[in-house]
PDB file of C-alpha atoms and ligand atoms in Angstrom:
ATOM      1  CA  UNK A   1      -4.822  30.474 -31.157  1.00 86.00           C
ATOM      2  CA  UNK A   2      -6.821  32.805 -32.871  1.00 90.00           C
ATOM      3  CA  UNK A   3     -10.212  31.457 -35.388  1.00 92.00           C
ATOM      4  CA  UNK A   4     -11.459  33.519 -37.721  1.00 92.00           C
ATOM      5  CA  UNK A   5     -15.303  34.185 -37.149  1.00 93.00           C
ATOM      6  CA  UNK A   6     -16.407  31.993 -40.117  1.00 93.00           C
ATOM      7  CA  UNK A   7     -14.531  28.962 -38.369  1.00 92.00           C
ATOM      8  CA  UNK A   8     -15.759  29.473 -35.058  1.00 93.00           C
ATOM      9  CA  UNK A   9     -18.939  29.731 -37.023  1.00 92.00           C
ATOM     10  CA  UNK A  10     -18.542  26.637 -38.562  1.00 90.00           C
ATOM     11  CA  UNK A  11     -17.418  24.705 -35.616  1.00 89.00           C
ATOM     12  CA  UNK A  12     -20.381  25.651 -33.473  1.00 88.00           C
ATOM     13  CA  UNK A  13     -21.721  23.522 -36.357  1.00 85.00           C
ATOM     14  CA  UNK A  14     -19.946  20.265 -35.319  1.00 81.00           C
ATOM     15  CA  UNK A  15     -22.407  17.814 -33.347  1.00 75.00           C
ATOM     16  CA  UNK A  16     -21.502  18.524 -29.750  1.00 75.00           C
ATOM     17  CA  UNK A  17     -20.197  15.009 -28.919  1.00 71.00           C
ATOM     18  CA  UNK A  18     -17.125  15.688 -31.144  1.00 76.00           C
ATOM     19  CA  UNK A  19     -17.041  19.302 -31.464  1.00 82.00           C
ATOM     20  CA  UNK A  20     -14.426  19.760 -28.473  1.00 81.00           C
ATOM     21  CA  UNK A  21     -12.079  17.007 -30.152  1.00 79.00           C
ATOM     22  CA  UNK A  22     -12.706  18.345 -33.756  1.00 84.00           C
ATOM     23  CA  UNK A  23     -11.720  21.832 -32.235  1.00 88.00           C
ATOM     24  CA  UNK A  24      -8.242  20.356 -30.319  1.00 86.00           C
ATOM     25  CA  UNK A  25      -7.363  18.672 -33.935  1.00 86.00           C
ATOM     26  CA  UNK A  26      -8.286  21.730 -35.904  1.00 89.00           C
ATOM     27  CA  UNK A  27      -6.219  24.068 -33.586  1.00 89.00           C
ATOM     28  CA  UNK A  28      -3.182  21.270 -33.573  1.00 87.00           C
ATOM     29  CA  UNK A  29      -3.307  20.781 -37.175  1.00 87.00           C
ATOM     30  CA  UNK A  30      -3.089  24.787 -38.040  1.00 87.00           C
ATOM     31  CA  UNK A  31      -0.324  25.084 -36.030  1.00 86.00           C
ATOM     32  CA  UNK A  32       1.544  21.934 -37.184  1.00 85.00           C
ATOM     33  CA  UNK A  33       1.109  23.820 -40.585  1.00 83.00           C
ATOM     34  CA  UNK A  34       2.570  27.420 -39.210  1.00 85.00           C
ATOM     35  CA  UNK A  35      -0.917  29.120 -39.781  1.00 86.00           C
ATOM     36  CA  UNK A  36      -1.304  32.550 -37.885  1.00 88.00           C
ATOM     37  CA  UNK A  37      -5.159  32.044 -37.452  1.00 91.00           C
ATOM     38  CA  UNK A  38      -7.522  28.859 -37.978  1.00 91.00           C
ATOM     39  CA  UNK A  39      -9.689  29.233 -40.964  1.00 92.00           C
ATOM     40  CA  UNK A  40     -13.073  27.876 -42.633  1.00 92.00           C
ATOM     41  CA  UNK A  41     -10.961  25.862 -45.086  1.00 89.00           C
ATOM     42  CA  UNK A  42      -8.914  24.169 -41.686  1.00 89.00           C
ATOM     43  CA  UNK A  43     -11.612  23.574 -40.011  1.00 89.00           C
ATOM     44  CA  UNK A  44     -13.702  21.765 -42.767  1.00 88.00           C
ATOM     45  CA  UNK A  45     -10.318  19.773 -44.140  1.00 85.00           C
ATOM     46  CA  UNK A  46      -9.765  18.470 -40.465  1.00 84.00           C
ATOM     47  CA  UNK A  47     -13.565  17.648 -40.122  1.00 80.00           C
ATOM     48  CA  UNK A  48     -13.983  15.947 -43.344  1.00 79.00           C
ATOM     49  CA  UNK A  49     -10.633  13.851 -42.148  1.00 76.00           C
ATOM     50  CA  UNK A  50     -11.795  13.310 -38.536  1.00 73.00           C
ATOM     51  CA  UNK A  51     -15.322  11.677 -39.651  1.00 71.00           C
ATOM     52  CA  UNK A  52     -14.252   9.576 -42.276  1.00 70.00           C
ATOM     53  CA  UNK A  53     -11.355   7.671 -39.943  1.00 69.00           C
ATOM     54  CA  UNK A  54     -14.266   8.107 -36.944  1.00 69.00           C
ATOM     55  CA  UNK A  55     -13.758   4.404 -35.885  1.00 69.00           C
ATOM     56  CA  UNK A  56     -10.299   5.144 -35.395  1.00 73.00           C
ATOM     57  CA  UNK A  57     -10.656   8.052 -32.890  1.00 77.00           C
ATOM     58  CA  UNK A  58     -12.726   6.298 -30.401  1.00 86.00           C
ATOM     59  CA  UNK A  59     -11.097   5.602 -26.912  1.00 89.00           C
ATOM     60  CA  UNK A  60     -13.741   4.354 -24.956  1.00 93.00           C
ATOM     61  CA  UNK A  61     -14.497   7.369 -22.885  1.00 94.00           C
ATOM     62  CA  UNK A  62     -14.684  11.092 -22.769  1.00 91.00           C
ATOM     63  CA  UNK A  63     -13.526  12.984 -20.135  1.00 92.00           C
ATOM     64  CA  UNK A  64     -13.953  16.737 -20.202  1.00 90.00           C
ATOM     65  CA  UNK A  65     -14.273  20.257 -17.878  1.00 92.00           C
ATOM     66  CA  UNK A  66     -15.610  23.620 -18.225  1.00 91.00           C
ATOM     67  CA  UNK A  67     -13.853  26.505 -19.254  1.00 89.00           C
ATOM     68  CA  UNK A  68     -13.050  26.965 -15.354  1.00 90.00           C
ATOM     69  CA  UNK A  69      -9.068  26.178 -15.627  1.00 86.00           C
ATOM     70  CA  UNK A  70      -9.288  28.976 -18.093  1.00 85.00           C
ATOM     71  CA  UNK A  71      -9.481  31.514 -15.418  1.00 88.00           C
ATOM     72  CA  UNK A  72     -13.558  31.664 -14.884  1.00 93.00           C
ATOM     73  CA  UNK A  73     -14.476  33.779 -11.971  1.00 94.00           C
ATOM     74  CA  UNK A  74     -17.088  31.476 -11.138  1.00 95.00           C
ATOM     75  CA  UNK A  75     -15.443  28.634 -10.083  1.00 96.00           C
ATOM     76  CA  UNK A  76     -16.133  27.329  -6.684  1.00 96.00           C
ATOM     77  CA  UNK A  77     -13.032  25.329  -6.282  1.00 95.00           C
ATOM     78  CA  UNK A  78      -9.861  25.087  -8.005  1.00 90.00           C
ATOM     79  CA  UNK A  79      -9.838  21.696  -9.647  1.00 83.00           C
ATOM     80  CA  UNK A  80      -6.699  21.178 -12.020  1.00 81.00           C
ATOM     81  CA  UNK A  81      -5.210  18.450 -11.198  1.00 90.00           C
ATOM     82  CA  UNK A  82      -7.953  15.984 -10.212  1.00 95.00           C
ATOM     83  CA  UNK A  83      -9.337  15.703 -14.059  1.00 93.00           C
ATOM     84  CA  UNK A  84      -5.827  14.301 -14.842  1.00 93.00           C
ATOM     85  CA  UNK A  85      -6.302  11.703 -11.740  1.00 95.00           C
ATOM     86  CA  UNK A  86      -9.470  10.746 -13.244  1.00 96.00           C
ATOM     87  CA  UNK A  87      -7.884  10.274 -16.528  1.00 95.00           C
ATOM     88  CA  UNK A  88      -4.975   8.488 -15.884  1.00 95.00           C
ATOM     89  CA  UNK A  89      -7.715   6.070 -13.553  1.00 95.00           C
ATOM     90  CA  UNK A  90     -10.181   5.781 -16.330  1.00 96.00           C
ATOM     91  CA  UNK A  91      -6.971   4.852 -18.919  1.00 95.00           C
ATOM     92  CA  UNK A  92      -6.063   2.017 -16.692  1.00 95.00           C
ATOM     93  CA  UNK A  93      -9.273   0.401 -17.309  1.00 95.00           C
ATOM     94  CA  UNK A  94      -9.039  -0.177 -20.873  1.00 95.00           C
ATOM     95  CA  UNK A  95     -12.210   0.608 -21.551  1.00 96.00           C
ATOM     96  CA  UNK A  96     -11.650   0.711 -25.246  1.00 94.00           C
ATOM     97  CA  UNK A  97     -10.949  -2.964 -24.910  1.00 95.00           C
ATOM     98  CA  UNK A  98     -13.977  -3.540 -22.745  1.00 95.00           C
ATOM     99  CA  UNK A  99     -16.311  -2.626 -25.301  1.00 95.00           C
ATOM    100  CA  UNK A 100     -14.516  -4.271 -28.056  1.00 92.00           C
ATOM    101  CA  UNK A 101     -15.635  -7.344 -26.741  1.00 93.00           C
ATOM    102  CA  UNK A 102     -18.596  -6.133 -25.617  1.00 92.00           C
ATOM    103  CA  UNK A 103     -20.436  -4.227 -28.516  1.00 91.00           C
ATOM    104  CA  UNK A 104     -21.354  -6.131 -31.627  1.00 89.00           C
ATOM    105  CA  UNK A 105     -20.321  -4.149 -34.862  1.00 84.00           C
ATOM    106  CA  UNK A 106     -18.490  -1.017 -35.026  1.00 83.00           C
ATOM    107  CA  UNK A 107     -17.992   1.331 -32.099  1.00 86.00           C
ATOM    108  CA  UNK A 108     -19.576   4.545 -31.928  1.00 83.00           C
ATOM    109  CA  UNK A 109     -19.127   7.423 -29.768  1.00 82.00           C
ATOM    110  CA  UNK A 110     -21.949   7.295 -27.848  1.00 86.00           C
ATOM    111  CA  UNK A 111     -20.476   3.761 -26.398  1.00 91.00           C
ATOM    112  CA  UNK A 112     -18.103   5.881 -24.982  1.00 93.00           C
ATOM    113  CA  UNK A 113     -18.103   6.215 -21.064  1.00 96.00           C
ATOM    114  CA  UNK A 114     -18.305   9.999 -20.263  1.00 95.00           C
ATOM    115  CA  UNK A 115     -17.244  11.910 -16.993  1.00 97.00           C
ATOM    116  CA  UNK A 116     -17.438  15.873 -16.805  1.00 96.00           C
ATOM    117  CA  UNK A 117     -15.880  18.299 -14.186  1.00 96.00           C
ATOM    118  CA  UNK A 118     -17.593  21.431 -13.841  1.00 96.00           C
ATOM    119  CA  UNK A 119     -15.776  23.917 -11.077  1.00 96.00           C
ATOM    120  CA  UNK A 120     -19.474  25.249 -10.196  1.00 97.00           C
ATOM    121  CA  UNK A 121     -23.044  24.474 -10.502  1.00 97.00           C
ATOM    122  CA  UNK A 122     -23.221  26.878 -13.654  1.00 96.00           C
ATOM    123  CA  UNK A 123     -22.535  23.354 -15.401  1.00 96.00           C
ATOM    124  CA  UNK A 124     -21.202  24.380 -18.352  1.00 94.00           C
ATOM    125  CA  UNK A 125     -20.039  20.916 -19.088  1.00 92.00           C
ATOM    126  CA  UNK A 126     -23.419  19.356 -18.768  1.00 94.00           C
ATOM    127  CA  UNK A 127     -22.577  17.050 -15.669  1.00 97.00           C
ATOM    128  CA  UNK A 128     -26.072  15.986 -15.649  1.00 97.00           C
ATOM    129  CA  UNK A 129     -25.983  14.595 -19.247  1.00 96.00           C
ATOM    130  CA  UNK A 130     -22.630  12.343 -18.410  1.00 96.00           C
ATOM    131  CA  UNK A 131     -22.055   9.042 -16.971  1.00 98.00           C
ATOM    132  CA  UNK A 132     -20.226  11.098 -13.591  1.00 98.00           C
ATOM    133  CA  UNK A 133     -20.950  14.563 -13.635  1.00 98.00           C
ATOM    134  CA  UNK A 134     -18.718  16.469 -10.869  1.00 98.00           C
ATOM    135  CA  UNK A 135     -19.476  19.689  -9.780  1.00 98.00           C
ATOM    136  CA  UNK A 136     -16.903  21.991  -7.611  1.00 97.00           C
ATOM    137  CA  UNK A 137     -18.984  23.064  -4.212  1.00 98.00           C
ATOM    138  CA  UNK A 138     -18.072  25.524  -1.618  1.00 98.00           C
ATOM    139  CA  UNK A 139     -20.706  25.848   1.001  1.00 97.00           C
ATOM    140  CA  UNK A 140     -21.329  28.820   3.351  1.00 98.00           C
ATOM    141  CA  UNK A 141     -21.192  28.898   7.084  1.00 97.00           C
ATOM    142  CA  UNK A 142     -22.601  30.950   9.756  1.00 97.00           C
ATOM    143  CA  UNK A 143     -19.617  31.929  12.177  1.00 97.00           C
ATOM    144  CA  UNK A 144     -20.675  33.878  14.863  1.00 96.00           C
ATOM    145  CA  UNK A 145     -19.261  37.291  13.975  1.00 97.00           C
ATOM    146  CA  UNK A 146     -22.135  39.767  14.163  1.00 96.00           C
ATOM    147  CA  UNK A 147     -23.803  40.489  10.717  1.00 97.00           C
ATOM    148  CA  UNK A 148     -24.254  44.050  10.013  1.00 97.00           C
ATOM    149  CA  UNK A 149     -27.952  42.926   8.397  1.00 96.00           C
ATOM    150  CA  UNK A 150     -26.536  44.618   4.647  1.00 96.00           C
ATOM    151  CA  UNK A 151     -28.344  41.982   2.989  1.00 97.00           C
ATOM    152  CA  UNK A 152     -25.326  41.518   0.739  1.00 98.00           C
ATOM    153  CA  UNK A 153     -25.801  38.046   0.511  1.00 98.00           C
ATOM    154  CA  UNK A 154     -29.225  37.747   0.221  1.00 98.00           C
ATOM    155  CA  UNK A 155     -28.672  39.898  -3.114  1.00 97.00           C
ATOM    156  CA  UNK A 156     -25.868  37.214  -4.228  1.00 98.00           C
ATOM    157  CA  UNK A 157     -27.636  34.465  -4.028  1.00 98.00           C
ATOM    158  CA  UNK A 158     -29.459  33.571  -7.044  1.00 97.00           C
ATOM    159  CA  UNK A 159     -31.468  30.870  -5.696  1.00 97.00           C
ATOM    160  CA  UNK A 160     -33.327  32.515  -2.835  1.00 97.00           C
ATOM    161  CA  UNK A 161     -31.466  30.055  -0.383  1.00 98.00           C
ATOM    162  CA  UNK A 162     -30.464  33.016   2.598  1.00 98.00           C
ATOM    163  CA  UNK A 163     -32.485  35.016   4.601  1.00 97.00           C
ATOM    164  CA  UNK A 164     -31.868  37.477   7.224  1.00 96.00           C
ATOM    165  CA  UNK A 165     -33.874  36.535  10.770  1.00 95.00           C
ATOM    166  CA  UNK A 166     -34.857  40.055  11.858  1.00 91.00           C
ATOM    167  CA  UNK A 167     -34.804  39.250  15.368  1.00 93.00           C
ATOM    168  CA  UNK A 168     -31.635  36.853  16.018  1.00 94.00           C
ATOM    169  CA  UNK A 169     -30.079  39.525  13.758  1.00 95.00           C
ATOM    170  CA  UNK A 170     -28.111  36.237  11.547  1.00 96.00           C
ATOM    171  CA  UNK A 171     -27.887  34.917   8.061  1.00 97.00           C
ATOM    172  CA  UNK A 172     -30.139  31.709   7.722  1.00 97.00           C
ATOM    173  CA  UNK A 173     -29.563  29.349   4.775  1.00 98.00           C
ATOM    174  CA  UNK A 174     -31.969  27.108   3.565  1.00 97.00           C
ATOM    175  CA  UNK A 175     -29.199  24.042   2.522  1.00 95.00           C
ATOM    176  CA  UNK A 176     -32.347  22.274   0.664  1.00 95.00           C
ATOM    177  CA  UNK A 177     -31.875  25.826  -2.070  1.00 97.00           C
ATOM    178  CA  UNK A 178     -28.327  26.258  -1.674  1.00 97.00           C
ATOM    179  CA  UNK A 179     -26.049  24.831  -4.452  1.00 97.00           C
ATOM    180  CA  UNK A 180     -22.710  25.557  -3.023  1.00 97.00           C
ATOM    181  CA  UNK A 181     -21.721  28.462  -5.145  1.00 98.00           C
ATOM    182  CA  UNK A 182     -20.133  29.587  -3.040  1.00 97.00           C
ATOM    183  CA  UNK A 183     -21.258  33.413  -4.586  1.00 98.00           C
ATOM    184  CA  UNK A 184     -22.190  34.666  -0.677  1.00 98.00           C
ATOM    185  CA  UNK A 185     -18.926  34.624   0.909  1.00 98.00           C
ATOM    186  CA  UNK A 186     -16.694  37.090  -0.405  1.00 97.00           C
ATOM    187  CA  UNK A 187     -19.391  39.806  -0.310  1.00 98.00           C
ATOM    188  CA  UNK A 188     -20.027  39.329   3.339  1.00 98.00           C
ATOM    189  CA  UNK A 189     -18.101  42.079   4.909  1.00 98.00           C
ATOM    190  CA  UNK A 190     -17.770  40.581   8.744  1.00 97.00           C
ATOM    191  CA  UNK A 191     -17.053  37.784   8.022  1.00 97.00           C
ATOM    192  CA  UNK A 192     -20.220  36.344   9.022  1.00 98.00           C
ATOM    193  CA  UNK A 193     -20.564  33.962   6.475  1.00 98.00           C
ATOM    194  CA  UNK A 194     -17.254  31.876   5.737  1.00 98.00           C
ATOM    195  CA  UNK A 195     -16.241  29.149   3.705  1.00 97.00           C
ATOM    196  CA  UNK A 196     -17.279  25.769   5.118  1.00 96.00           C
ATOM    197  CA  UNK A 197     -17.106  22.241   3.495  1.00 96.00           C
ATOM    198  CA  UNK A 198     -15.375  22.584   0.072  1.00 96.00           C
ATOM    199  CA  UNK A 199     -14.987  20.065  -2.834  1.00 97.00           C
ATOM    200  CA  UNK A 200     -17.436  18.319  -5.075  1.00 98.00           C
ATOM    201  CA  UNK A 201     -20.852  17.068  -5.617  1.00 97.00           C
ATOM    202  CA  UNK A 202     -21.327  13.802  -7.525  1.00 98.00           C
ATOM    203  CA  UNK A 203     -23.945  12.921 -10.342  1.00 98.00           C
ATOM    204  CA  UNK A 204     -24.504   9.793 -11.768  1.00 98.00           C
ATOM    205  CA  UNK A 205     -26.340   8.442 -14.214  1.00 97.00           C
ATOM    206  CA  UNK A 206     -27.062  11.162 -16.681  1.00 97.00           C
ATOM    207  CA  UNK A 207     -27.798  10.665 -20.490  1.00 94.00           C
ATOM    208  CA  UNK A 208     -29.039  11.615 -23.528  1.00 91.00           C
ATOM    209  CA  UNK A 209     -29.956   9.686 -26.949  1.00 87.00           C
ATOM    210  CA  UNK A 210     -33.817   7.980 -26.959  1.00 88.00           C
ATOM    211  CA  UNK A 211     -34.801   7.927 -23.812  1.00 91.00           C
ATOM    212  CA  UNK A 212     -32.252  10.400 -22.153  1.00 94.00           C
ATOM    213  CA  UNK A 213     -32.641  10.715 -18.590  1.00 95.00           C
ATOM    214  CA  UNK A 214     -31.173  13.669 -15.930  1.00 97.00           C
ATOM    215  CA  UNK A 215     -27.547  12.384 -13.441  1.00 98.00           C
ATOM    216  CA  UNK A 216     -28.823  11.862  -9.772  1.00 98.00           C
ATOM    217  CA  UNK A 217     -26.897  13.275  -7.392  1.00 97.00           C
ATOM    218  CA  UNK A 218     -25.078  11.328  -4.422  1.00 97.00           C
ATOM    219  CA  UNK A 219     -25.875  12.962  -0.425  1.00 96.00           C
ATOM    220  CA  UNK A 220     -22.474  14.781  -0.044  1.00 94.00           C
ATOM    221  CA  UNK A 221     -19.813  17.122  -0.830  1.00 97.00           C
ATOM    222  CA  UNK A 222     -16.769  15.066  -1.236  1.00 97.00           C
ATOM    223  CA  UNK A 223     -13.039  15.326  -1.711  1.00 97.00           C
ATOM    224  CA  UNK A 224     -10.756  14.483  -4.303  1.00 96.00           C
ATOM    225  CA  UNK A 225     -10.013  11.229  -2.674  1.00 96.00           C
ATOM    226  CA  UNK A 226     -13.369  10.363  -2.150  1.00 97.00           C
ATOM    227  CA  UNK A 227     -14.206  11.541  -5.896  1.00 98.00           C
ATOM    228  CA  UNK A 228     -11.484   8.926  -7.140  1.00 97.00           C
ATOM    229  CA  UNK A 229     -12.974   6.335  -4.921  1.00 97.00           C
ATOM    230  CA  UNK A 230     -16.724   7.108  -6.462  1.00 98.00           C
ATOM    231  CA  UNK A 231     -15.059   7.201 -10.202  1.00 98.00           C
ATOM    232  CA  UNK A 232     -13.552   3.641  -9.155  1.00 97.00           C
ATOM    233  CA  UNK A 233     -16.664   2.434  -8.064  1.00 97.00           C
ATOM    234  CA  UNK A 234     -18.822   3.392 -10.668  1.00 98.00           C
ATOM    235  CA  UNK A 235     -16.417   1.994 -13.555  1.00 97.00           C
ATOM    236  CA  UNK A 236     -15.950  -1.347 -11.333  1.00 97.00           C
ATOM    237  CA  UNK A 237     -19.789  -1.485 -11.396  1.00 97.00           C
ATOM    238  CA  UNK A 238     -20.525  -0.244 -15.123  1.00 97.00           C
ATOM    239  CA  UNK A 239     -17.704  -3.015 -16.416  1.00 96.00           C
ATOM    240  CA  UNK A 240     -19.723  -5.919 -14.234  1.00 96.00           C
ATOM    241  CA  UNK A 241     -23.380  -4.961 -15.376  1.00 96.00           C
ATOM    242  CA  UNK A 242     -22.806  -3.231 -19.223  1.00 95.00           C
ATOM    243  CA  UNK A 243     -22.790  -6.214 -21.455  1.00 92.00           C
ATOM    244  CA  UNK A 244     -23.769  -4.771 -25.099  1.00 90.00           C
ATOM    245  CA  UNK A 245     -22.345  -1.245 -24.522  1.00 89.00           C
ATOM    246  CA  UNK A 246     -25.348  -0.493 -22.363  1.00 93.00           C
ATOM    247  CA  UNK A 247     -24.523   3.273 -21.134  1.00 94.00           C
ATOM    248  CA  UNK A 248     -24.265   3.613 -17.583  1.00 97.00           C
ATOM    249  CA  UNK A 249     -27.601   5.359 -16.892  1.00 95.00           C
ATOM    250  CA  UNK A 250     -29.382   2.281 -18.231  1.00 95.00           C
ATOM    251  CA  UNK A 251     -27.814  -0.235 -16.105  1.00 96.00           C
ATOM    252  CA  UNK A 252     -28.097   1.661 -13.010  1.00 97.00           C
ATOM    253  CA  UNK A 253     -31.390   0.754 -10.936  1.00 96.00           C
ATOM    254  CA  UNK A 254     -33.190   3.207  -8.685  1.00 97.00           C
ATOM    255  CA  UNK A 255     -32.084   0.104  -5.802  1.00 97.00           C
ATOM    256  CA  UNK A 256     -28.173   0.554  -7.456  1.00 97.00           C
ATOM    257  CA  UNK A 257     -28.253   4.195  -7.237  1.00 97.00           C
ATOM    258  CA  UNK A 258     -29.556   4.044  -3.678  1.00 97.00           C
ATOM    259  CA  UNK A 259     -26.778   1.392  -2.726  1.00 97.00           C
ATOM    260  CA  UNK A 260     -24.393   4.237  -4.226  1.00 97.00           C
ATOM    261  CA  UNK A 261     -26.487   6.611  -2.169  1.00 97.00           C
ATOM    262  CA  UNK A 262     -25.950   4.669   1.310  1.00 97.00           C
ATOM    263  CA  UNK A 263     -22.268   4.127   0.440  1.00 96.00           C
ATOM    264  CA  UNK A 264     -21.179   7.670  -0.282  1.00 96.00           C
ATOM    265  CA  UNK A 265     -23.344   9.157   2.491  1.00 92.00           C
ATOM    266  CA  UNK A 266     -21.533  11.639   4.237  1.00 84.00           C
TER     267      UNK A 266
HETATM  268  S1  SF4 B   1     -19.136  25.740 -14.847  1.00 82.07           S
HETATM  269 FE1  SF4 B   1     -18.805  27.576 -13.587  1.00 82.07          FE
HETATM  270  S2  SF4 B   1     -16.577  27.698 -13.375  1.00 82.07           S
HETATM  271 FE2  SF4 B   1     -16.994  26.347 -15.087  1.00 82.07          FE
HETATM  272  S3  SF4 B   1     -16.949  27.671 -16.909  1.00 82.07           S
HETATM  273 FE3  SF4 B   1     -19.086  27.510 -16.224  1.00 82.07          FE
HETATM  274  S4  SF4 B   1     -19.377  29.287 -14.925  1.00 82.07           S
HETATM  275 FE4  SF4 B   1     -17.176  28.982 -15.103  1.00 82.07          FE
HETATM  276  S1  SF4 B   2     -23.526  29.161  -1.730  1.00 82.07           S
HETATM  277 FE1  SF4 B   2     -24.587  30.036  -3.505  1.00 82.07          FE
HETATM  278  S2  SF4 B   2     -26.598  29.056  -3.490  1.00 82.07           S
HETATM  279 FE2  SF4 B   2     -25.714  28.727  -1.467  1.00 82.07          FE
HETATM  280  S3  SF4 B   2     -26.460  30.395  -0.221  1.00 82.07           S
HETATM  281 FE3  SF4 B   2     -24.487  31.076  -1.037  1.00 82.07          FE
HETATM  282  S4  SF4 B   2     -24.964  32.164  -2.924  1.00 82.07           S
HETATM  283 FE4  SF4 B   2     -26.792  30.992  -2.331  1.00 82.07          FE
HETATM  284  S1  SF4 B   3     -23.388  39.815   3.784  1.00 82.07           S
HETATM  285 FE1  SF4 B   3     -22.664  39.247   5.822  1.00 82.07          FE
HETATM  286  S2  SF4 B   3     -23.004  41.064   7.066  1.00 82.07           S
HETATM  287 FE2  SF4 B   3     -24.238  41.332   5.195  1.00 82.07          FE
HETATM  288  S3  SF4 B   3     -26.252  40.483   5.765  1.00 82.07           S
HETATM  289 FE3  SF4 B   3     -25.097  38.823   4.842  1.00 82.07          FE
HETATM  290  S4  SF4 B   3     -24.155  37.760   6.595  1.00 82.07           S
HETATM  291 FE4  SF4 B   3     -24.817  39.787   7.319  1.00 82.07          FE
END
């Protein structure tokens, strides 16, 4: 639907927490109504009516994506379907009833347990601010057709992680730079470098508020299975530990993430 630039202006405004939920309402609302474009006045009407009934709109988590589905050129995998696993997962859990009886006094959003999906380590979603922040991977391999030493992917790669040996005449990647963007592949010409392990990396922990703190990442790239199973795992643990609406982050000890660590260890 189209905004007019004084209502994307003025949802840009919207604390971030809320602002992609404030956007979905303002866009449904202007079209329940038959309006051609959103405008200032829709987005400030839905706004005003979204904070004031705020208790009401918590569900006890957030689960979001980047802009990938969209049709972003960056992505590193193609990840539609596994956000709605996740969600339809995370809604068995009730965790809206969880923190009823857990949290003294009214709800707030940031009791709300938050997983992200972003399809490559751009991050536009801010994985490692969540609870579980997922990030599509696709790492490079060396196959052993000769390289043609154009240096193409040593231009691609942003972080410095591939260098050409002079002598062996090959592509070496440093896996301790690479991020699995999977950005090297396509402009290799001879098929030198081709796609190896694909799926996603796995952050956990991540938070902001008064003493925010960045996701740690989990020693793999996993599938969508093994994604669900980490998702599972992490909820199982957060509902045994979180007994005031602690967030995840804070529960999690350097010994639990490590435990994590050896159990997702690929
Ligand atoms: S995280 Fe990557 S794929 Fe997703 S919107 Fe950002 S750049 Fe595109
Ligand atoms: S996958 Fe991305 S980060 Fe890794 S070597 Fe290729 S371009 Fe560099
Ligand atoms: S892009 Fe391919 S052919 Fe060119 S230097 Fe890199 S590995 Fe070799």
């Amino acid at each position: 639907m189209k905004w007019m630039p004084e209502a994307e202006e003025a949802i840009k405004k919207v604390p971030f927490f809320v602002r992609k939920r404030v956007r979905a309402r303002v866009e449904k609302e202007a079209n329940e109504t038959g309006k051609p474009a959103v405008s200032l006045a829709d987005v400030k009407a839905t706004q005003a009516r979204y904070l004031t009934r705020m208790s009401s709109e918590i569900k006890g988590y957030q689960i979001e994506t980047c802009f990938g589905p969209s049709g972003c050129p960056n992505r590193a995998i193609i990840s539609d379907e596994l956000i709605n696993q996740i969600e339809a997962d995370v809604k068995k859990e009730d965790l809206l009833g969880f923190l009823k009886q857990s949290v003294q006094g009214n709800l707030k959003f940031h009791h709300e347990f938050r997983i992200t999906l972003a399809d490559c380590p751009n991050a536009c979603s801010q994985p490692q601010i969540k609870d579980i922040g997922i990030i599509g991977a696709c790492a490079p391999v060396v196959t052993d057709e000769p390289c043609s030493l154009c240096e193409a992917c040593v231009e691609a790669c942003k972080e410095d992680a591939i260098l050409i040996d002079p002598e062996k005449e090959v592509p070496v990647i440093d896996d301790s730079l690479c991020l699995k963007c999977g950005k090297c592949i396509p402009v290799c010409p001879t098929g030198t470098l081709m796609e190896g392990q694909k799926g996603y990396r796995v952050q956990l922990g991540g938070k902001l508020g008064r003493h925010p703190q960045l996701a740690k990442e989990l020693p793999g790239i996993y599938d969508e299975n093994r994604v669900m199973e980490i998702v599972k795992d992490c909820l199982r643990f957060y509902k045994d530990n979180s007994k005031q609406g602690e967030r995840f982050g804070q529960i999690l000890t350097p010994a639990d993430f490590e435990a994590f660590a050896a159990r997702y260890k690929t």
